[in-house]
Amino acid sequence: MTKKEFLCELEEALSGIPKEEREERLNFYGEMIDDRIEEGISEEEAVSDLGTVDEVVWQIIDEIPLTKIAKEKMKPKRKLKAWEIVLLAVGSPLWLSLLIAAFAVIFSLYVSLWAVAVSLWAAFGSVVASGFGGIIGGGILVVGGEVPSGIALIAAALVCLGLSVFFFFGCKALTKGSVVLAKKTVLGIKKAFVKKEEA
């Protein structure tokens, strides 16, 4: 793929982001290709070293805030006609309530995702606290003369502390997974805003 083809495809793929941002990125990648060519690499190699157009687009979209992309997409392409304004005003009770409901559902799913992670960390904390509490309680029972009960409580506490190690790694993995899922969700929303415009 030549530099011109790469930049044309990149410009088409980035049609949903603000114009200034798009031009800045195109200039950046054009200069990057030129620099590689000056170093003695062929044009095709310089372009292929950057990766595919889709990979570059995902990287660019990841760096741009969602608000910028949404503003660009929501900007009217033309002035609204009087009948369109009236239709928007009359239909607002319906579409506004549906929009609010959609945002509420998305927000509740996001909160639920993190509520599971927080709940598991709280359970991990309680298992660790139970282990230390059991050791202290078992020690008190042994000193008080109830040796079998004290030893049983200490053994149960040690089991809790042993299991808490596995619990910790599970909670850590779930938290990392939640972060990755949240990032991919935001990136997917951004990608939906920056879809290629139909000709």
mmCIF file of C-alpha atoms in Angstrom:
data_model
loop_
_atom_site.group_PDB
_atom_site.id
_atom_site.type_symbol
_atom_site.label_atom_id
_atom_site.label_comp_id
_atom_site.label_asym_id
_atom_site.label_seq_id
_atom_site.Cartn_x
_atom_site.Cartn_y
_atom_site.Cartn_z
ATOM 1 C CA MET A 1 0.000 0.000 0.000
ATOM 2 C CA THR A 2 1.339 3.441 -0.890
ATOM 3 C CA LYS A 3 1.392 6.465 1.380
ATOM 4 C CA LYS A 4 -1.417 8.128 -0.588
ATOM 5 C CA GLU A 5 -3.667 5.053 -0.395
ATOM 6 C CA PHE A 6 -2.973 4.647 3.328
ATOM 7 C CA LEU A 7 -3.756 8.297 4.103
ATOM 8 C CA CYS A 8 -6.926 8.234 1.944
ATOM 9 C CA GLU A 9 -8.223 5.134 3.753
ATOM 10 C CA LEU A 10 -7.261 6.620 7.117
ATOM 11 C CA GLU A 11 -9.062 9.884 6.316
ATOM 12 C CA GLU A 12 -12.188 7.978 5.295
ATOM 13 C CA ALA A 13 -12.096 5.850 8.459
ATOM 14 C CA LEU A 14 -11.667 8.927 10.675
ATOM 15 C CA SER A 15 -14.541 10.867 9.111
ATOM 16 C CA GLY A 16 -16.439 10.910 12.420
ATOM 17 C CA ILE A 17 -13.808 12.744 14.481
ATOM 18 C CA PRO A 18 -13.335 16.547 14.529
ATOM 19 C CA LYS A 19 -11.753 17.962 11.359
ATOM 20 C CA GLU A 20 -8.773 19.578 13.141
ATOM 21 C CA GLU A 21 -8.028 16.339 14.973
ATOM 22 C CA ARG A 22 -8.301 14.339 11.741
ATOM 23 C CA GLU A 23 -5.943 16.673 9.837
ATOM 24 C CA GLU A 24 -3.452 16.636 12.713
ATOM 25 C CA ARG A 25 -3.392 12.819 12.725
ATOM 26 C CA LEU A 26 -3.096 12.599 8.933
ATOM 27 C CA ASN A 27 -0.160 15.042 8.971
ATOM 28 C CA PHE A 28 1.462 13.076 11.793
ATOM 29 C CA TYR A 29 1.251 9.753 9.960
ATOM 30 C CA GLY A 30 2.283 11.366 6.646
ATOM 31 C CA GLU A 31 5.410 12.806 8.279
ATOM 32 C CA MET A 32 6.115 9.482 9.977
ATOM 33 C CA ILE A 33 6.046 7.702 6.613
ATOM 34 C CA ASP A 34 8.239 10.411 5.037
ATOM 35 C CA ASP A 35 10.789 10.079 7.855
ATOM 36 C CA ARG A 36 10.954 6.315 7.349
ATOM 37 C CA ILE A 37 11.441 6.789 3.595
ATOM 38 C CA GLU A 38 14.294 9.253 4.257
ATOM 39 C CA GLU A 39 15.944 6.564 6.410
ATOM 40 C CA GLY A 40 16.128 4.368 3.321
ATOM 41 C CA ILE A 41 13.046 2.175 3.765
ATOM 42 C CA SER A 42 10.712 1.701 0.798
ATOM 43 C CA GLU A 43 7.332 3.436 0.845
ATOM 44 C CA GLU A 44 5.405 0.150 1.107
ATOM 45 C CA GLU A 45 7.548 -1.048 4.030
ATOM 46 C CA ALA A 46 7.154 2.281 5.819
ATOM 47 C CA VAL A 47 3.373 2.030 5.487
ATOM 48 C CA SER A 48 3.227 -1.635 6.535
ATOM 49 C CA ASP A 49 5.359 -0.884 9.630
ATOM 50 C CA LEU A 50 2.558 1.372 10.891
ATOM 51 C CA GLY A 51 0.098 -1.526 10.886
ATOM 52 C CA THR A 52 -3.264 -1.826 9.194
ATOM 53 C CA VAL A 53 -5.579 1.139 8.824
ATOM 54 C CA ASP A 54 -7.993 -0.433 11.322
ATOM 55 C CA GLU A 55 -5.252 -0.810 13.941
ATOM 56 C CA VAL A 56 -4.223 2.827 13.497
ATOM 57 C CA VAL A 57 -7.863 3.966 13.682
ATOM 58 C CA TRP A 58 -8.448 2.031 16.933
ATOM 59 C CA GLN A 59 -5.304 3.561 18.422
ATOM 60 C CA ILE A 60 -6.364 7.094 17.421
ATOM 61 C CA ILE A 61 -9.924 6.632 18.690
ATOM 62 C CA ASP A 62 -8.600 5.290 21.991
ATOM 63 C CA GLU A 63 -6.655 8.537 22.520
ATOM 64 C CA ILE A 64 -9.539 10.928 21.726
ATOM 65 C CA PRO A 65 -12.046 11.691 24.522
ATOM 66 C CA LEU A 66 -15.577 10.391 23.949
ATOM 67 C CA THR A 67 -17.028 13.890 24.431
ATOM 68 C CA LYS A 68 -15.085 15.263 21.436
ATOM 69 C CA ILE A 69 -16.273 12.443 19.202
ATOM 70 C CA ALA A 70 -19.893 12.794 20.358
ATOM 71 C CA LYS A 71 -19.858 16.583 19.810
ATOM 72 C CA GLU A 72 -18.600 16.138 16.257
ATOM 73 C CA LYS A 73 -21.200 13.479 15.484
ATOM 74 C CA MET A 74 -24.073 15.478 17.013
ATOM 75 C CA LYS A 75 -23.183 18.692 15.181
ATOM 76 C CA PRO A 76 -25.967 19.401 12.656
ATOM 77 C CA LYS A 77 -24.820 19.139 9.031
ATOM 78 C CA ARG A 78 -27.467 21.640 7.942
ATOM 79 C CA LYS A 79 -29.950 24.068 9.472
ATOM 80 C CA LEU A 80 -33.158 22.408 10.710
ATOM 81 C CA LYS A 81 -36.399 23.293 8.944
ATOM 82 C CA ALA A 82 -39.402 24.611 10.881
ATOM 83 C CA TRP A 83 -41.409 21.386 10.575
ATOM 84 C CA GLU A 84 -38.409 19.368 11.858
ATOM 85 C CA ILE A 85 -38.147 21.593 14.921
ATOM 86 C CA VAL A 86 -41.891 21.237 15.583
ATOM 87 C CA LEU A 87 -41.656 17.458 15.180
ATOM 88 C CA LEU A 88 -38.724 17.329 17.622
ATOM 89 C CA ALA A 89 -40.621 19.441 20.162
ATOM 90 C CA VAL A 90 -43.864 17.453 19.871
ATOM 91 C CA GLY A 91 -42.065 14.096 19.968
ATOM 92 C CA SER A 92 -39.742 15.074 22.827
ATOM 93 C CA PRO A 93 -41.832 13.428 25.585
ATOM 94 C CA LEU A 94 -41.380 10.106 23.806
ATOM 95 C CA TRP A 95 -37.790 10.257 22.553
ATOM 96 C CA LEU A 96 -36.478 12.097 25.612
ATOM 97 C CA SER A 97 -37.905 9.491 27.993
ATOM 98 C CA LEU A 98 -36.478 6.670 25.851
ATOM 99 C CA LEU A 99 -33.081 8.388 25.800
ATOM 100 C CA ILE A 100 -33.105 8.808 29.582
ATOM 101 C CA ALA A 101 -34.130 5.153 30.004
ATOM 102 C CA ALA A 102 -31.293 4.009 27.720
ATOM 103 C CA PHE A 103 -28.735 6.027 29.690
ATOM 104 C CA ALA A 104 -30.171 4.685 32.960
ATOM 105 C CA VAL A 105 -29.836 1.084 31.754
ATOM 106 C CA ILE A 106 -26.252 1.636 30.570
ATOM 107 C CA PHE A 107 -25.350 3.367 33.843
ATOM 108 C CA SER A 108 -26.940 0.596 35.937
ATOM 109 C CA LEU A 109 -25.019 -2.087 34.010
ATOM 110 C CA TYR A 110 -21.782 -0.176 34.604
ATOM 111 C CA VAL A 111 -22.543 0.206 38.326
ATOM 112 C CA SER A 112 -23.488 -3.491 38.560
ATOM 113 C CA LEU A 113 -20.178 -4.490 36.996
ATOM 114 C CA TRP A 114 -18.254 -2.582 39.648
ATOM 115 C CA ALA A 115 -20.640 -3.605 42.452
ATOM 116 C CA VAL A 116 -19.692 -7.247 41.868
ATOM 117 C CA ALA A 117 -15.987 -6.391 42.104
ATOM 118 C CA VAL A 118 -16.480 -4.301 45.267
ATOM 119 C CA SER A 119 -18.604 -7.052 46.852
ATOM 120 C CA LEU A 120 -15.961 -9.690 46.211
ATOM 121 C CA TRP A 121 -13.226 -7.470 47.690
ATOM 122 C CA ALA A 122 -15.452 -6.917 50.746
ATOM 123 C CA ALA A 123 -15.930 -10.688 51.074
ATOM 124 C CA PHE A 124 -12.150 -11.141 50.780
ATOM 125 C CA GLY A 125 -11.648 -8.597 53.569
ATOM 126 C CA SER A 126 -14.174 -10.378 55.780
ATOM 127 C CA VAL A 127 -12.500 -13.777 55.223
ATOM 128 C CA VAL A 128 -9.118 -12.299 56.205
ATOM 129 C CA ALA A 129 -10.636 -10.546 59.234
ATOM 130 C CA SER A 130 -12.379 -13.808 60.234
ATOM 131 C CA GLY A 131 -9.066 -15.637 60.024
ATOM 132 C CA PHE A 132 -7.266 -13.192 62.293
ATOM 133 C CA GLY A 133 -10.282 -12.962 64.601
ATOM 134 C CA GLY A 134 -10.430 -16.756 64.809
ATOM 135 C CA ILE A 135 -6.757 -16.978 65.762
ATOM 136 C CA ILE A 136 -7.234 -14.379 68.496
ATOM 137 C CA GLY A 137 -10.469 -16.021 69.701
ATOM 138 C CA GLY A 138 -8.879 -19.485 69.644
ATOM 139 C CA GLY A 139 -5.946 -18.197 71.669
ATOM 140 C CA ILE A 140 -8.337 -16.751 74.244
ATOM 141 C CA LEU A 141 -10.217 -20.075 74.446
ATOM 142 C CA VAL A 142 -6.978 -22.053 74.897
ATOM 143 C CA VAL A 143 -5.830 -19.700 77.673
ATOM 144 C CA GLY A 144 -9.311 -19.945 79.250
ATOM 145 C CA GLY A 145 -9.050 -23.730 79.508
ATOM 146 C CA GLU A 146 -11.195 -24.797 76.549
ATOM 147 C CA VAL A 147 -8.300 -26.300 74.601
ATOM 148 C CA PRO A 148 -10.219 -28.488 72.058
ATOM 149 C CA SER A 149 -12.557 -25.619 71.088
ATOM 150 C CA GLY A 150 -9.641 -23.191 70.902
ATOM 151 C CA ILE A 151 -7.580 -25.496 68.673
ATOM 152 C CA ALA A 152 -10.598 -26.111 66.407
ATOM 153 C CA LEU A 153 -11.167 -22.349 66.091
ATOM 154 C CA ILE A 154 -7.487 -21.711 65.317
ATOM 155 C CA ALA A 155 -7.543 -24.483 62.683
ATOM 156 C CA ALA A 156 -10.663 -22.991 61.072
ATOM 157 C CA ALA A 157 -9.009 -19.555 61.124
ATOM 158 C CA LEU A 158 -5.905 -20.921 59.401
ATOM 159 C CA VAL A 159 -8.119 -22.526 56.739
ATOM 160 C CA CYS A 160 -9.798 -19.123 56.199
ATOM 161 C CA LEU A 161 -6.423 -17.413 55.863
ATOM 162 C CA GLY A 162 -5.212 -20.101 53.458
ATOM 163 C CA LEU A 163 -8.315 -19.793 51.291
ATOM 164 C CA SER A 164 -8.032 -16.006 51.348
ATOM 165 C CA VAL A 165 -4.853 -16.281 49.248
ATOM 166 C CA PHE A 166 -6.847 -17.904 46.424
ATOM 167 C CA PHE A 167 -9.680 -15.454 47.019
ATOM 168 C CA PHE A 168 -7.220 -12.558 46.584
ATOM 169 C CA PHE A 169 -6.042 -13.783 43.174
ATOM 170 C CA GLY A 170 -9.647 -14.316 42.065
ATOM 171 C CA CYS A 171 -10.632 -10.800 43.133
ATOM 172 C CA LYS A 172 -7.566 -9.345 41.431
ATOM 173 C CA ALA A 173 -8.348 -11.168 38.164
ATOM 174 C CA LEU A 174 -11.990 -10.074 38.284
ATOM 175 C CA THR A 175 -10.983 -6.452 38.860
ATOM 176 C CA LYS A 176 -8.557 -6.544 35.920
ATOM 177 C CA GLY A 177 -11.270 -8.111 33.776
ATOM 178 C CA SER A 178 -13.723 -5.392 34.808
ATOM 179 C CA VAL A 179 -11.228 -2.682 33.847
ATOM 180 C CA VAL A 180 -10.608 -4.313 30.455
ATOM 181 C CA LEU A 181 -14.349 -4.736 29.855
ATOM 182 C CA ALA A 182 -15.035 -1.098 30.790
ATOM 183 C CA LYS A 183 -12.264 0.127 28.447
ATOM 184 C CA LYS A 184 -13.481 -2.034 25.574
ATOM 185 C CA THR A 185 -17.044 -0.841 26.101
ATOM 186 C CA VAL A 186 -16.005 2.823 25.930
ATOM 187 C CA LEU A 187 -13.843 2.081 22.880
ATOM 188 C CA GLY A 188 -16.782 0.302 21.225
ATOM 189 C CA ILE A 189 -19.029 3.308 21.866
ATOM 190 C CA LYS A 190 -16.387 5.598 20.372
ATOM 191 C CA LYS A 191 -16.055 3.299 17.357
ATOM 192 C CA ALA A 192 -19.845 3.418 16.847
ATOM 193 C CA PHE A 193 -19.659 7.222 16.663
ATOM 194 C CA VAL A 194 -16.785 7.145 14.151
ATOM 195 C CA LYS A 195 -18.361 4.710 11.681
ATOM 196 C CA LYS A 196 -17.488 5.315 8.070
ATOM 197 C CA GLU A 197 -19.977 7.719 6.579
ATOM 198 C CA GLU A 198 -21.990 6.303 3.731
ATOM 199 C CA ALA A 199 -21.469 8.055 0.387
#
